[in-house]
Tab-separated table of C-alpha atoms in Angstrom:
chain	number	residue	atom	x	y	z
K	169	MET	CA	57.978	13.858	36.313
K	170	ARG	CA	56.104	16.180	38.664
K	171	GLU	CA	55.834	18.803	35.897
K	172	ILE	CA	54.516	16.205	33.424
K	173	LEU	CA	51.932	14.940	35.894
K	174	GLY	CA	50.870	18.497	36.613
K	175	ARG	CA	50.306	19.169	32.942
K	176	LEU	CA	48.333	15.947	32.570
K	177	GLY	CA	46.184	16.924	35.527
K	178	ARG	CA	45.450	20.358	34.088
K	179	ARG	CA	44.598	18.780	30.725
K	180	ARG	CA	42.205	16.306	32.381
K	181	ARG	CA	40.475	19.125	34.282
K	182	LEU	CA	40.153	21.155	31.078
K	183	LEU	CA	38.701	18.216	29.156
K	184	SER	CA	36.367	17.474	32.041
K	185	ARG	CA	35.036	21.038	32.012
K	186	ARG	CA	34.420	20.790	28.272
K	187	ASP	CA	32.659	17.441	28.656
K	188	ASP	CA	30.477	18.871	31.442
K	189	ARG	CA	29.015	21.324	28.961
K	190	GLY	CA	27.382	18.508	26.989
K	191	PRO	CA	24.047	18.465	28.891
K	192	GLU	CA	23.814	22.257	28.717
K	193	LEU	CA	24.357	22.274	24.950
K	194	LEU	CA	21.893	19.431	24.427
K	195	SER	CA	19.235	21.171	26.525
K	196	ALA	CA	19.723	24.460	24.650
K	197	ALA	CA	19.613	22.751	21.241
K	198	VAL	CA	16.388	20.946	22.133
K	199	THR	CA	14.795	24.185	23.368
K	200	PHE	CA	15.727	26.042	20.180
K	201	ALA	CA	14.439	23.250	17.940
K	202	THR	CA	11.298	22.057	19.689
K	203	GLU	CA	10.016	24.998	21.730
K	204	TRP	CA	11.092	27.871	19.499
K	205	GLN	CA	11.013	25.969	16.172
K	206	TRP	CA	14.456	27.220	15.169
K	207	PRO	CA	16.219	24.753	12.821
K	208	VAL	CA	19.621	23.865	14.255
K	209	LEU	CA	22.502	21.495	13.542
K	210	PRO	CA	25.902	20.791	15.122
K	211	GLY	CA	28.832	22.913	13.984
K	212	VAL	CA	32.286	21.638	13.220
K	213	ALA	CA	34.473	21.509	16.298
K	214	ALA	CA	37.512	23.651	16.802
K	215	ASP	CA	40.818	21.861	16.341
K	216	PRO	CA	41.709	20.326	19.731
K	217	GLN	CA	45.406	20.912	18.945
K	218	GLY	CA	44.849	24.621	18.543
K	219	ARG	CA	41.569	26.238	19.579
K	220	ALA	CA	42.070	29.166	17.201
K	221	ARG	CA	42.092	26.715	14.280
K	222	CYS	CA	39.066	24.929	12.847
K	223	GLY	CA	38.466	21.179	12.637
K	224	CYS	CA	37.357	21.542	9.007
K	225	PRO	CA	39.754	20.907	6.072
K	226	ASP	CA	40.218	24.631	5.356
K	227	PRO	CA	43.511	25.709	6.996
K	228	GLU	CA	42.500	29.368	6.628
K	229	CYS	CA	38.957	29.079	8.039
K	230	THR	CA	37.874	32.474	9.348
K	231	VAL	CA	35.144	31.167	11.698
K	232	PRO	CA	36.786	28.216	13.440
K	233	GLY	CA	34.255	25.933	15.071
K	234	ALA	CA	31.372	28.288	14.267
K	235	HIS	CA	30.023	26.874	11.018
K	236	PRO	CA	28.389	23.703	9.703
K	237	PHE	CA	30.489	21.104	7.890
K	238	ASP	CA	29.259	17.534	8.378
K	239	PRO	CA	26.282	17.562	8.206
K	240	GLY	CA	25.832	20.547	5.889
K	241	LEU	CA	23.544	23.493	6.493
K	242	LEU	CA	20.590	21.896	4.655
K	243	ALA	CA	20.390	19.268	7.393
K	244	ALA	CA	19.253	21.821	9.984
K	245	THR	CA	16.087	20.591	11.647
K	246	THR	CA	13.559	21.111	14.422
K	247	ASP	CA	13.127	17.348	14.878
K	248	GLU	CA	13.829	16.508	18.537
K	249	ARG	CA	14.994	12.975	17.883
K	250	MET	CA	17.575	14.122	15.362
K	251	VAL	CA	18.782	16.908	17.623
K	252	ARG	CA	19.148	14.536	20.562
K	253	TRP	CA	21.009	12.015	18.407
K	254	TRP	CA	23.440	14.654	17.150
K	255	TRP	CA	24.356	16.035	20.579
K	256	SER	CA	24.417	12.598	22.191
K	257	ASN	CA	27.134	11.663	19.713
K	258	ARG	CA	28.822	15.104	19.616
K	259	PRO	CA	28.096	16.541	23.059
K	260	THR	CA	30.391	19.578	22.797
K	261	ALA	CA	29.506	20.573	19.227
K	262	PRO	CA	28.560	24.225	18.732
K	263	ILE	CA	24.880	24.930	18.059
K	264	ILE	CA	24.366	26.428	14.607
K	265	LEU	CA	21.134	28.203	13.703
K	266	ALA	CA	20.136	28.089	10.032
K	267	THR	CA	18.824	31.630	9.529
K	268	GLY	CA	15.909	32.585	7.301
K	269	GLY	CA	12.772	30.775	6.236
K	270	THR	CA	10.707	30.493	9.375
K	271	ALA	CA	13.705	31.103	11.647
K	272	PRO	CA	15.048	34.503	12.669
K	273	CYS	CA	17.605	36.239	10.497
K	274	ALA	CA	20.372	38.406	11.956
K	275	VAL	CA	22.284	41.632	11.453
K	276	SER	CA	25.822	41.534	12.840
K	277	LEU	CA	28.620	44.060	13.347
K	278	PRO	CA	31.977	44.184	15.108
K	279	ALA	CA	31.711	43.799	18.891
K	280	ALA	CA	33.077	47.207	19.931
K	281	ALA	CA	30.859	49.075	17.486
K	282	ALA	CA	27.876	46.904	18.475
K	283	ALA	CA	28.297	47.740	22.147
K	284	ARG	CA	28.279	51.472	21.407
K	285	ALA	CA	25.358	51.117	18.998
K	286	LEU	CA	23.276	49.206	21.574
K	287	THR	CA	23.920	51.904	24.161
K	288	ALA	CA	22.691	54.534	21.685
K	289	LEU	CA	19.635	52.435	20.830
K	290	ASP	CA	18.761	52.012	24.516
K	291	ARG	CA	18.879	55.761	24.972
K	292	SER	CA	16.545	56.230	21.996
K	293	GLY	CA	14.043	53.710	23.363
K	294	MET	CA	14.510	51.226	20.536
K	295	ARG	CA	13.118	47.788	21.443
K	296	LEU	CA	15.475	44.946	20.654
K	297	GLY	CA	15.064	41.200	20.869
K	298	PRO	CA	17.846	38.711	21.599
K	299	VAL	CA	21.426	39.714	20.790
K	300	VAL	CA	24.057	37.017	20.344
K	301	ALA	CA	27.641	37.949	21.211
K	302	SER	CA	30.965	36.394	20.273
K	303	PRO	CA	34.336	37.912	21.191
K	304	THR	CA	34.541	39.546	17.760
K	305	ARG	CA	30.980	40.200	16.528
K	306	TRP	CA	27.490	40.700	17.930
K	307	ALA	CA	24.364	39.634	16.039
K	308	VAL	CA	20.932	41.237	16.505
K	309	LEU	CA	18.192	38.737	15.710
K	310	VAL	CA	15.450	40.011	13.410
K	311	ARG	CA	12.338	38.682	11.704
K	312	PRO	CA	12.841	36.642	8.534
K	313	TYR	CA	13.309	38.722	5.400
K	314	THR	CA	13.835	38.009	1.716
K	315	MET	CA	16.820	39.105	-0.327
K	316	GLU	CA	14.483	41.373	-2.284
K	317	GLN	CA	13.395	43.124	0.921
K	318	LEU	CA	16.992	43.522	2.032
K	319	GLY	CA	18.065	44.839	-1.353
K	320	GLU	CA	15.333	47.492	-1.381
K	321	LEU	CA	16.194	48.497	2.165
K	322	LEU	CA	19.877	48.933	1.474
K	323	TYR	CA	19.286	50.662	-1.869
K	324	ALA	CA	17.251	53.339	-0.133
K	325	LYS	CA	20.139	54.160	2.210
K	326	ASP	CA	22.646	56.894	1.415
K	327	PHE	CA	25.242	55.030	3.462
K	328	VAL	CA	25.510	51.594	5.019
K	329	PRO	CA	28.645	50.661	6.992
K	330	GLY	CA	30.548	47.945	5.189
K	331	SER	CA	31.139	46.206	8.519
K	332	LEU	CA	27.451	45.221	8.750
K	333	ARG	CA	26.726	41.633	7.783
K	334	PHE	CA	23.356	40.135	7.023
K	335	HIS	CA	22.510	36.530	7.893
K	336	GLY	CA	19.399	35.649	5.923
K	337	GLU	CA	18.171	32.685	3.918
K	338	GLY	CA	21.064	30.252	3.461
K	339	GLY	CA	23.046	31.847	6.293
K	340	TYR	CA	23.832	30.814	9.839
K	341	ILE	CA	25.086	31.968	13.215
K	342	ALA	CA	26.351	30.116	16.281
K	343	LEU	CA	24.084	30.215	19.345
K	344	PRO	CA	24.849	30.158	23.083
K	345	PRO	CA	26.230	28.352	24.972
K	346	SER	CA	28.517	27.213	22.144
K	347	GLU	CA	32.324	27.329	22.431
K	348	THR	CA	34.116	28.134	19.188
K	349	GLY	CA	37.699	28.708	18.135
K	350	GLN	CA	37.179	32.431	18.716
K	351	GLY	CA	35.788	31.921	22.217
K	352	ALA	CA	32.447	31.513	23.959
K	353	ILE	CA	29.146	32.480	22.370
K	354	ARG	CA	26.822	34.180	24.857
K	355	TRP	CA	23.634	36.203	25.094
K	356	GLU	CA	24.332	39.918	25.271
K	357	ARG	CA	20.535	40.339	25.428
K	358	ALA	CA	19.007	37.039	26.507
K	359	PRO	CA	15.514	35.933	25.425
K	360	LEU	CA	12.894	36.291	28.108
K	361	PRO	CA	12.226	33.038	29.997
K	362	GLY	CA	9.324	30.950	28.714
K	363	SER	CA	8.476	28.390	26.075
K	364	ALA	CA	7.262	30.796	23.370
K	365	SER	CA	9.608	31.728	20.561
K	366	PRO	CA	11.334	35.027	21.445
K	367	TRP	CA	10.040	38.258	19.940
K	368	VAL	CA	12.363	39.839	17.330
K	369	PRO	CA	12.061	43.185	15.530
K	370	ASP	CA	11.796	43.862	11.799
K	371	VAL	CA	15.068	44.130	9.893
K	372	GLU	CA	14.113	47.637	8.663
K	373	ALA	CA	13.864	48.988	12.206
K	374	VAL	CA	17.178	47.439	13.227
K	375	VAL	CA	19.126	48.569	10.182
K	376	ASP	CA	17.684	52.098	10.365
K	377	ALA	CA	18.494	52.383	14.049
K	378	VAL	CA	21.968	50.826	13.830
K	379	VAL	CA	23.037	52.931	10.849
K	380	GLU	CA	21.754	56.080	12.538
K	381	ALA	CA	23.435	55.201	15.815
K	382	LEU	CA	26.769	54.433	14.163
K	383	THR	CA	26.637	57.584	12.043
K	384	ARG	CA	25.427	59.898	14.819
K	385	THR	CA	28.030	58.729	17.330
K	386	GLY	CA	30.830	58.864	14.780
K	387	VAL	CA	31.644	55.175	15.148
K	388	SER	CA	34.047	53.993	12.515
K	389	ALA	CA	33.551	50.247	12.609
K	390	PRO	CA	36.438	48.235	11.093
K	391	GLU	CA	35.632	46.327	7.937
K	392	ILE	CA	35.744	42.858	9.568
C-alpha cells in the first residue's frame, strides 16, 4: 500500500508540474501572436501513456506532440481571442508556429551538428537571430522565402548536407516553452527582450554559412 501511495503521489506531483506550465505557454503564445505577429496554433499532445508516442492516430509518428492535428495548420492565427481560447481549453498544448508567409521560416539540422556549426559561425562573426532547440534538432529562424528562392539557392550549391531541413510556406516548428514527446523545446539563442518582432537573417546567409561551417569543420551530420 505504501508503494502504491508513493507512486500516486509522484504522479500527482508530475501532473501538477505539467499543469503549472499552462500560464507560461499561454503567455508565450499570446506574445508570439499579438506582439510578434507570428501565426500559431496548438499542437497535438504527446500520449500521456507514453511520452515518446504521439496523441495523433499515427502509431509511427516521428514528431510526437510537435505537430498540428486538430485544428489543422491552416487554422494558425495571430488573433488574441482565438489564441487565448485555445490555450484556456488546452493549457499544456505545444505551441506550433506556421512558418512562411509573413512569419519566419527556419533551417534545421541535427542537434550535435548544429552546436558545432553555431560555434563556427560565432567565430566567423556571423549574426544569427533566434535559434530553437529540441533534443534532436535545432532550427535557425530566417526571413520568409519562396520555394523558387530556395530552389535557386540550393541549385547554385555544389553540395548541401542532406540532414538540412527547410521549414517554409506550409511548414511548421514547435516553439518554446513547449513540451513534446521528444522533450522540451527551448531557446538556444533567445530573442532579445522587447515587444518588437525579433530580427532574423536572410536564408541565403544562413545556408551559405551553415554549409561552409559543416564542410570546413568536417562535420558529417546524420541523415535524420
